[in-house]
């Protein structure tokens, strides 16, 4: 819109919709155009103007390109909620795809592709076929992208109409932008398909390399990304490809540069000539350095990618370490990344420069940055043996500054240096001991205590130093207590005199009697038994030679690094995580719009699991457009049912007999009296790590029932059907049982959590039946919820008290602790520890919800006496009421 169009967003008078309706039907073109602009303005700020659908639609028949664009924009937004009326626009679309003006032809096919309504899809095919062969390249490139959109709606239709072959033909187009869009569309389709669709051959390769020189910058990105997946036949071909791509390194667009780097790195794996590799490394350095003169946000993305590149090819930037020195006005996130890369590039040749920089950073005002700089000095010492002494000298200089957090961080890294170079730099221990009184951070205290214990025989007053920590032993964090226990045992074994003997008694008593920490208590008991039965064995265990630690600056293993490098210039390379760890694609089963039960919320959604038909309806596959990994597809229902011993006798694997002997009875959700003779029973169950809806359909009507479909309304956990509802025809007086696989986080309801599930079921003979069910939170607990005791304790302490909720559950009686632990374990609540509190038993258990949300559970009860108290601590305490409700039902059951 132009600058003076802001008036359309101004507050309107009373009766806005009727006034707009009147203006949209005006005989004056300008008035209609202004009215459509007002409608778009209202739509933009979130007002519902869907009631004007027919009136806006009437404005489509115009020669005015601006007005046509506005109407098309409105259609894209509201066609989903008005699918029947959207059909009225089809004739205009088809007519516009034959307009003499190529802009209008392209606009029409683009809009039809954006309207995600199945009814319109069939009308789109003929115009799309024409536009793919249009004389104008602008129309062809728009049609290419439209094929990808159509594939997302109806993959089967795209394959049947030969659109994939048409896309592949466009790769040979004489217009480079058409080629780029065809590549982009095919790559998108390939991401959403499990079968090979887009494979680059040597013939295709030549065409793509030719188009690369002439298309726009984003077209170049699409082509380069596609080329990076091509594996050259031999080193000569790889060299030729790299030679054609190398000029892209000089491009002004950072995305093109990074895509070119990615492609070159992939092909370099096949190049054998050291001279060629050396020259390529030299050529890649300047463009990567240039990226660091851009805006901070682009710098950060470039640095995250460079971090990966230097792990595989450190020689590329080995001589450019100065460009990673931090500037005073760099944002903190840029500084942190530069530090990481400087550690990776540090070598014996440049270590003096690097240490001067790190020392300078250690006097900055940002505490986190200072800590990272001090730790970086230690990492350089561990990485470079020849430079270790210089690194330690710098650390000692920093300790003398007497800045508390610098001193503490220095002690932590010196402990690691001692581990890396045992019996080499112990002369500095006296200097470290001078700072003992200033330590207040757990990690620093633990490091200092480790040093004292490890070198107790060289420290004259080691017993006094440790004794100063023992005074506050009960209040110390678990990390410090564990180190104190081990250090005191080491001292006793190295100096078995009266002082250490008394200390060991105090520590062992504190660690076994006065503590709630199971890890500390177990370690103390082990030491106690070792010392009392075989002191020599205790020496062999506690004073055993420790493995030398290694440099961790190249922290990714080779296979993960390969995957991350293959995803350079994507979000994956910024997160330093494979795509499947943060993007989920669920391939759901779609039905046509006519099959939706009336009145149920949800309708057609791009990523939600929609109503799924039984196997006779030939549902169409659909997928989201997320560019990454696939969520594990639920196991096929037939196999699971066969494993459970359900006798279906056919591919549907559902039982359909009079006895219903295939499983236990289930709660009735829809009574026969309410369902015209159809009775539905069901319950959510968890089997083999997958959630299923166990359902029984009983036909008490006088006619056979078939064509069953099911849909779930929005709910707290986004539960939706993950596959077709497989129910055969049910004869009168018979019943059928089935397991419906479920998926999570598809159609999430806003608001506070609740366990309500609203469900709609229909069949070919009856109306839609609506009923409710309750989801037990325990069904969602995953199989990987077991925690180590130390992890449980640390997690409990790390969560604030506000994250703890509790409830008294009356009338529940626990008669046997072991049986209760086993019962809870069957629902993935894993036993951690138990203790006595007077005459009460206190159980600690862990569980985990999907998305890795931990649940720490404490159950307090008196054996044989009704009533128990349950408390949970979790990052999601709002789930507490659902858990208590589910636990009470479970224990009563």
PDB file of N, CA and C in Angstrom, residues 40-93:
ATOM      1  N   UNK A  40      -9.312  -5.304   3.865  1.00  0.00           N
ATOM      2  CA  UNK A  40      -7.961  -5.870   4.061  1.00  0.00           C
ATOM      3  C   UNK A  40      -7.323  -5.279   5.318  1.00  0.00           C
ATOM      4  N   UNK A  41      -7.543  -3.978   5.542  1.00  0.00           N
ATOM      5  CA  UNK A  41      -6.996  -3.328   6.746  1.00  0.00           C
ATOM      6  C   UNK A  41      -7.586  -3.956   8.008  1.00  0.00           C
ATOM      7  N   UNK A  42      -8.910  -4.168   7.986  1.00  0.00           N
ATOM      8  CA  UNK A  42      -9.565  -4.792   9.147  1.00  0.00           C
ATOM      9  C   UNK A  42      -9.042  -6.214   9.358  1.00  0.00           C
ATOM     10  N   UNK A  43      -8.880  -6.940   8.265  1.00  0.00           N
ATOM     11  CA  UNK A  43      -8.359  -8.312   8.338  1.00  0.00           C
ATOM     12  C   UNK A  43      -6.934  -8.316   8.905  1.00  0.00           C
ATOM     13  N   UNK A  44      -6.140  -7.327   8.507  1.00  0.00           N
ATOM     14  CA  UNK A  44      -4.744  -7.248   8.944  1.00  0.00           C
ATOM     15  C   UNK A  44      -4.625  -7.055  10.451  1.00  0.00           C
ATOM     16  N   UNK A  45      -5.537  -6.288  11.032  1.00  0.00           N
ATOM     17  CA  UNK A  45      -5.465  -6.033  12.487  1.00  0.00           C
ATOM     18  C   UNK A  45      -6.243  -7.073  13.288  1.00  0.00           C
ATOM     19  N   UNK A  46      -6.706  -8.138  12.613  1.00  0.00           N
ATOM     20  CA  UNK A  46      -7.292  -9.264  13.336  1.00  0.00           C
ATOM     21  C   UNK A  46      -8.801  -9.269  13.455  1.00  0.00           C
ATOM     22  N   UNK A  47      -9.487  -8.368  12.769  1.00  0.00           N
ATOM     23  CA  UNK A  47     -10.960  -8.372  12.835  1.00  0.00           C
ATOM     24  C   UNK A  47     -11.518  -9.449  11.899  1.00  0.00           C
ATOM     25  N   UNK A  48     -12.643 -10.020  12.282  1.00  0.00           N
ATOM     26  CA  UNK A  48     -13.277 -11.055  11.473  1.00  0.00           C
ATOM     27  C   UNK A  48     -14.185 -10.406  10.437  1.00  0.00           C
ATOM     28  N   UNK A  49     -13.772 -10.457   9.181  1.00  0.00           N
ATOM     29  CA  UNK A  49     -14.593  -9.880   8.103  1.00  0.00           C
ATOM     30  C   UNK A  49     -15.008 -10.989   7.120  1.00  0.00           C
ATOM     31  N   UNK A  50     -15.077 -12.229   7.641  1.00  0.00           N
ATOM     32  CA  UNK A  50     -15.418 -13.358   6.770  1.00  0.00           C
ATOM     33  C   UNK A  50     -16.856 -13.268   6.264  1.00  0.00           C
ATOM     34  N   UNK A  51     -17.721 -12.528   6.981  1.00  0.00           N
ATOM     35  CA  UNK A  51     -19.119 -12.415   6.550  1.00  0.00           C
ATOM     36  C   UNK A  51     -19.251 -11.643   5.228  1.00  0.00           C
ATOM     37  N   UNK A  52     -18.167 -10.957   4.830  1.00  0.00           N
ATOM     38  CA  UNK A  52     -18.208 -10.178   3.580  1.00  0.00           C
ATOM     39  C   UNK A  52     -17.668 -10.979   2.392  1.00  0.00           C
ATOM     40  N   UNK A  53     -17.497 -12.288   2.582  1.00  0.00           N
ATOM     41  CA  UNK A  53     -16.829 -13.121   1.577  1.00  0.00           C
ATOM     42  C   UNK A  53     -17.473 -12.965   0.198  1.00  0.00           C
ATOM     43  N   UNK A  54     -18.793 -13.139   0.127  1.00  0.00           N
ATOM     44  CA  UNK A  54     -19.484 -13.075  -1.176  1.00  0.00           C
ATOM     45  C   UNK A  54     -19.345 -11.699  -1.812  1.00  0.00           C
ATOM     46  N   UNK A  55     -19.430 -10.656  -0.977  1.00  0.00           N
ATOM     47  CA  UNK A  55     -19.353  -9.285  -1.512  1.00  0.00           C
ATOM     48  C   UNK A  55     -17.965  -8.972  -2.063  1.00  0.00           C
ATOM     49  N   UNK A  56     -16.919  -9.438  -1.348  1.00  0.00           N
ATOM     50  CA  UNK A  56     -15.557  -9.209  -1.846  1.00  0.00           C
ATOM     51  C   UNK A  56     -15.337 -10.013  -3.122  1.00  0.00           C
ATOM     52  N   UNK A  57     -15.913 -11.216  -3.144  1.00  0.00           N
ATOM     53  CA  UNK A  57     -15.767 -12.084  -4.305  1.00  0.00           C
ATOM     54  C   UNK A  57     -16.320 -11.430  -5.579  1.00  0.00           C
ATOM     55  N   UNK A  58     -17.387 -10.666  -5.402  1.00  0.00           N
ATOM     56  CA  UNK A  58     -18.010  -9.994  -6.560  1.00  0.00           C
ATOM     57  C   UNK A  58     -17.087  -8.963  -7.195  1.00  0.00           C
ATOM     58  N   UNK A  59     -16.068  -8.504  -6.420  1.00  0.00           N
ATOM     59  CA  UNK A  59     -15.143  -7.489  -6.940  1.00  0.00           C
ATOM     60  C   UNK A  59     -14.012  -8.101  -7.761  1.00  0.00           C
ATOM     61  N   UNK A  60     -14.013  -9.452  -7.883  1.00  0.00           N
ATOM     62  CA  UNK A  60     -12.929 -10.108  -8.633  1.00  0.00           C
ATOM     63  C   UNK A  60     -12.952  -9.770 -10.110  1.00  0.00           C
ATOM     64  N   UNK A  61     -14.153  -9.574 -10.636  1.00  0.00           N
ATOM     65  CA  UNK A  61     -14.288  -9.319 -12.070  1.00  0.00           C
ATOM     66  C   UNK A  61     -13.887  -7.876 -12.353  1.00  0.00           C
ATOM     67  N   UNK A  62     -12.589  -7.644 -12.458  1.00  0.00           N
ATOM     68  CA  UNK A  62     -12.099  -6.282 -12.691  1.00  0.00           C
ATOM     69  C   UNK A  62     -10.825  -6.334 -13.516  1.00  0.00           C
ATOM     70  N   UNK A  63     -10.581  -5.282 -14.231  1.00  0.00           N
ATOM     71  CA  UNK A  63      -9.329  -5.166 -14.997  1.00  0.00           C
ATOM     72  C   UNK A  63      -8.237  -4.513 -14.156  1.00  0.00           C
ATOM     73  N   UNK A  64      -8.629  -3.964 -12.992  1.00  0.00           N
ATOM     74  CA  UNK A  64      -7.680  -3.240 -12.140  1.00  0.00           C
ATOM     75  C   UNK A  64      -6.789  -4.252 -11.406  1.00  0.00           C
ATOM     76  N   UNK A  65      -5.496  -4.256 -11.699  1.00  0.00           N
ATOM     77  CA  UNK A  65      -4.580  -5.239 -11.137  1.00  0.00           C
ATOM     78  C   UNK A  65      -4.444  -5.097  -9.620  1.00  0.00           C
ATOM     79  N   UNK A  66      -4.426  -3.853  -9.132  1.00  0.00           N
ATOM     80  CA  UNK A  66      -4.286  -3.629  -7.686  1.00  0.00           C
ATOM     81  C   UNK A  66      -5.484  -4.210  -6.930  1.00  0.00           C
ATOM     82  N   UNK A  67      -6.689  -3.942  -7.452  1.00  0.00           N
ATOM     83  CA  UNK A  67      -7.904  -4.453  -6.801  1.00  0.00           C
ATOM     84  C   UNK A  67      -7.925  -5.983  -6.852  1.00  0.00           C
ATOM     85  N   UNK A  68      -7.501  -6.548  -7.980  1.00  0.00           N
ATOM     86  CA  UNK A  68      -7.488  -8.013  -8.115  1.00  0.00           C
ATOM     87  C   UNK A  68      -6.555  -8.637  -7.074  1.00  0.00           C
ATOM     88  N   UNK A  69      -5.394  -7.999  -6.868  1.00  0.00           N
ATOM     89  CA  UNK A  69      -4.435  -8.502  -5.883  1.00  0.00           C
ATOM     90  C   UNK A  69      -5.037  -8.481  -4.479  1.00  0.00           C
ATOM     91  N   UNK A  70      -5.752  -7.407  -4.149  1.00  0.00           N
ATOM     92  CA  UNK A  70      -6.359  -7.288  -2.817  1.00  0.00           C
ATOM     93  C   UNK A  70      -7.433  -8.360  -2.605  1.00  0.00           C
ATOM     94  N   UNK A  71      -8.245  -8.586  -3.634  1.00  0.00           N
ATOM     95  CA  UNK A  71      -9.297  -9.606  -3.525  1.00  0.00           C
ATOM     96  C   UNK A  71      -8.667 -10.986  -3.358  1.00  0.00           C
ATOM     97  N   UNK A  72      -7.612 -11.257  -4.136  1.00  0.00           N
ATOM     98  CA  UNK A  72      -6.914 -12.546  -4.027  1.00  0.00           C
ATOM     99  C   UNK A  72      -6.331 -12.733  -2.626  1.00  0.00           C
ATOM    100  N   UNK A  73      -5.796 -11.637  -2.057  1.00  0.00           N
ATOM    101  CA  UNK A  73      -5.234 -11.707  -0.702  1.00  0.00           C
ATOM    102  C   UNK A  73      -6.323 -12.086   0.311  1.00  0.00           C
ATOM    103  N   UNK A  74      -7.492 -11.483   0.159  1.00  0.00           N
ATOM    104  CA  UNK A  74      -8.628 -11.787   1.034  1.00  0.00           C
ATOM    105  C   UNK A  74      -9.043 -13.258   0.870  1.00  0.00           C
ATOM    106  N   UNK A  75      -9.074 -13.725  -0.382  1.00  0.00           N
ATOM    107  CA  UNK A  75      -9.481 -15.108  -0.661  1.00  0.00           C
ATOM    108  C   UNK A  75      -8.554 -16.114   0.015  1.00  0.00           C
ATOM    109  N   UNK A  76      -7.242 -15.865  -0.090  1.00  0.00           N
ATOM    110  CA  UNK A  76      -6.270 -16.785   0.521  1.00  0.00           C
ATOM    111  C   UNK A  76      -6.541 -16.921   2.014  1.00  0.00           C
ATOM    112  N   UNK A  77      -6.885 -15.796   2.641  1.00  0.00           N
ATOM    113  CA  UNK A  77      -7.065 -15.786   4.102  1.00  0.00           C
ATOM    114  C   UNK A  77      -8.346 -16.492   4.542  1.00  0.00           C
ATOM    115  N   UNK A  78      -9.430 -16.333   3.774  1.00  0.00           N
ATOM    116  CA  UNK A  78     -10.730 -16.816   4.254  1.00  0.00           C
ATOM    117  C   UNK A  78     -11.294 -18.023   3.513  1.00  0.00           C
ATOM    118  N   UNK A  79     -10.626 -18.478   2.456  1.00  0.00           N
ATOM    119  CA  UNK A  79     -11.165 -19.622   1.692  1.00  0.00           C
ATOM    120  C   UNK A  79     -11.279 -20.871   2.561  1.00  0.00           C
ATOM    121  N   UNK A  80     -10.366 -20.997   3.522  1.00  0.00           N
ATOM    122  CA  UNK A  80     -10.371 -22.183   4.374  1.00  0.00           C
ATOM    123  C   UNK A  80     -11.640 -22.267   5.215  1.00  0.00           C
ATOM    124  N   UNK A  81     -12.111 -21.105   5.679  1.00  0.00           N
ATOM    125  CA  UNK A  81     -13.311 -21.100   6.521  1.00  0.00           C
ATOM    126  C   UNK A  81     -14.596 -21.038   5.687  1.00  0.00           C
ATOM    127  N   UNK A  82     -14.478 -20.728   4.394  1.00  0.00           N
ATOM    128  CA  UNK A  82     -15.658 -20.649   3.514  1.00  0.00           C
ATOM    129  C   UNK A  82     -15.417 -21.491   2.254  1.00  0.00           C
ATOM    130  N   UNK A  83     -15.142 -22.789   2.391  1.00  0.00           N
ATOM    131  CA  UNK A  83     -14.759 -23.585   1.210  1.00  0.00           C
ATOM    132  C   UNK A  83     -15.836 -23.644   0.142  1.00  0.00           C
ATOM    133  N   UNK A  84     -17.105 -23.691   0.568  1.00  0.00           N
ATOM    134  CA  UNK A  84     -18.180 -23.795  -0.435  1.00  0.00           C
ATOM    135  C   UNK A  84     -18.275 -22.531  -1.275  1.00  0.00           C
ATOM    136  N   UNK A  85     -18.095 -21.369  -0.624  1.00  0.00           N
ATOM    137  CA  UNK A  85     -18.162 -20.111  -1.371  1.00  0.00           C
ATOM    138  C   UNK A  85     -16.903 -19.905  -2.218  1.00  0.00           C
ATOM    139  N   UNK A  86     -15.772 -20.452  -1.755  1.00  0.00           N
ATOM    140  CA  UNK A  86     -14.524 -20.279  -2.502  1.00  0.00           C
ATOM    141  C   UNK A  86     -14.623 -20.896  -3.895  1.00  0.00           C
ATOM    142  N   UNK A  87     -15.469 -21.929  -4.023  1.00  0.00           N
ATOM    143  CA  UNK A  87     -15.676 -22.573  -5.334  1.00  0.00           C
ATOM    144  C   UNK A  87     -16.173 -21.554  -6.357  1.00  0.00           C
ATOM    145  N   UNK A  88     -16.924 -20.548  -5.874  1.00  0.00           N
ATOM    146  CA  UNK A  88     -17.480 -19.545  -6.787  1.00  0.00           C
ATOM    147  C   UNK A  88     -16.391 -18.763  -7.511  1.00  0.00           C
ATOM    148  N   UNK A  89     -15.194 -18.714  -6.898  1.00  0.00           N
ATOM    149  CA  UNK A  89     -14.112 -17.937  -7.502  1.00  0.00           C
ATOM    150  C   UNK A  89     -13.352 -18.711  -8.570  1.00  0.00           C
ATOM    151  N   UNK A  90     -13.634 -20.011  -8.688  1.00  0.00           N
ATOM    152  CA  UNK A  90     -12.829 -20.859  -9.568  1.00  0.00           C
ATOM    153  C   UNK A  90     -12.887 -20.383 -11.014  1.00  0.00           C
ATOM    154  N   UNK A  91     -14.077 -20.056 -11.498  1.00  0.00           N
ATOM    155  CA  UNK A  91     -14.206 -19.649 -12.906  1.00  0.00           C
ATOM    156  C   UNK A  91     -13.342 -18.438 -13.220  1.00  0.00           C
ATOM    157  N   UNK A  92     -13.318 -17.495 -12.253  1.00  0.00           N
ATOM    158  CA  UNK A  92     -12.497 -16.292 -12.471  1.00  0.00           C
ATOM    159  C   UNK A  92     -11.020 -16.660 -12.498  1.00  0.00           C
ATOM    160  N   UNK A  93     -10.616 -17.562 -11.607  1.00  0.00           N
ATOM    161  CA  UNK A  93      -9.229 -18.001 -11.601  1.00  0.00           C
ATOM    162  C   UNK A  93      -8.847 -18.611 -12.948  1.00  0.00           C
TER     163      UNK A  93
END
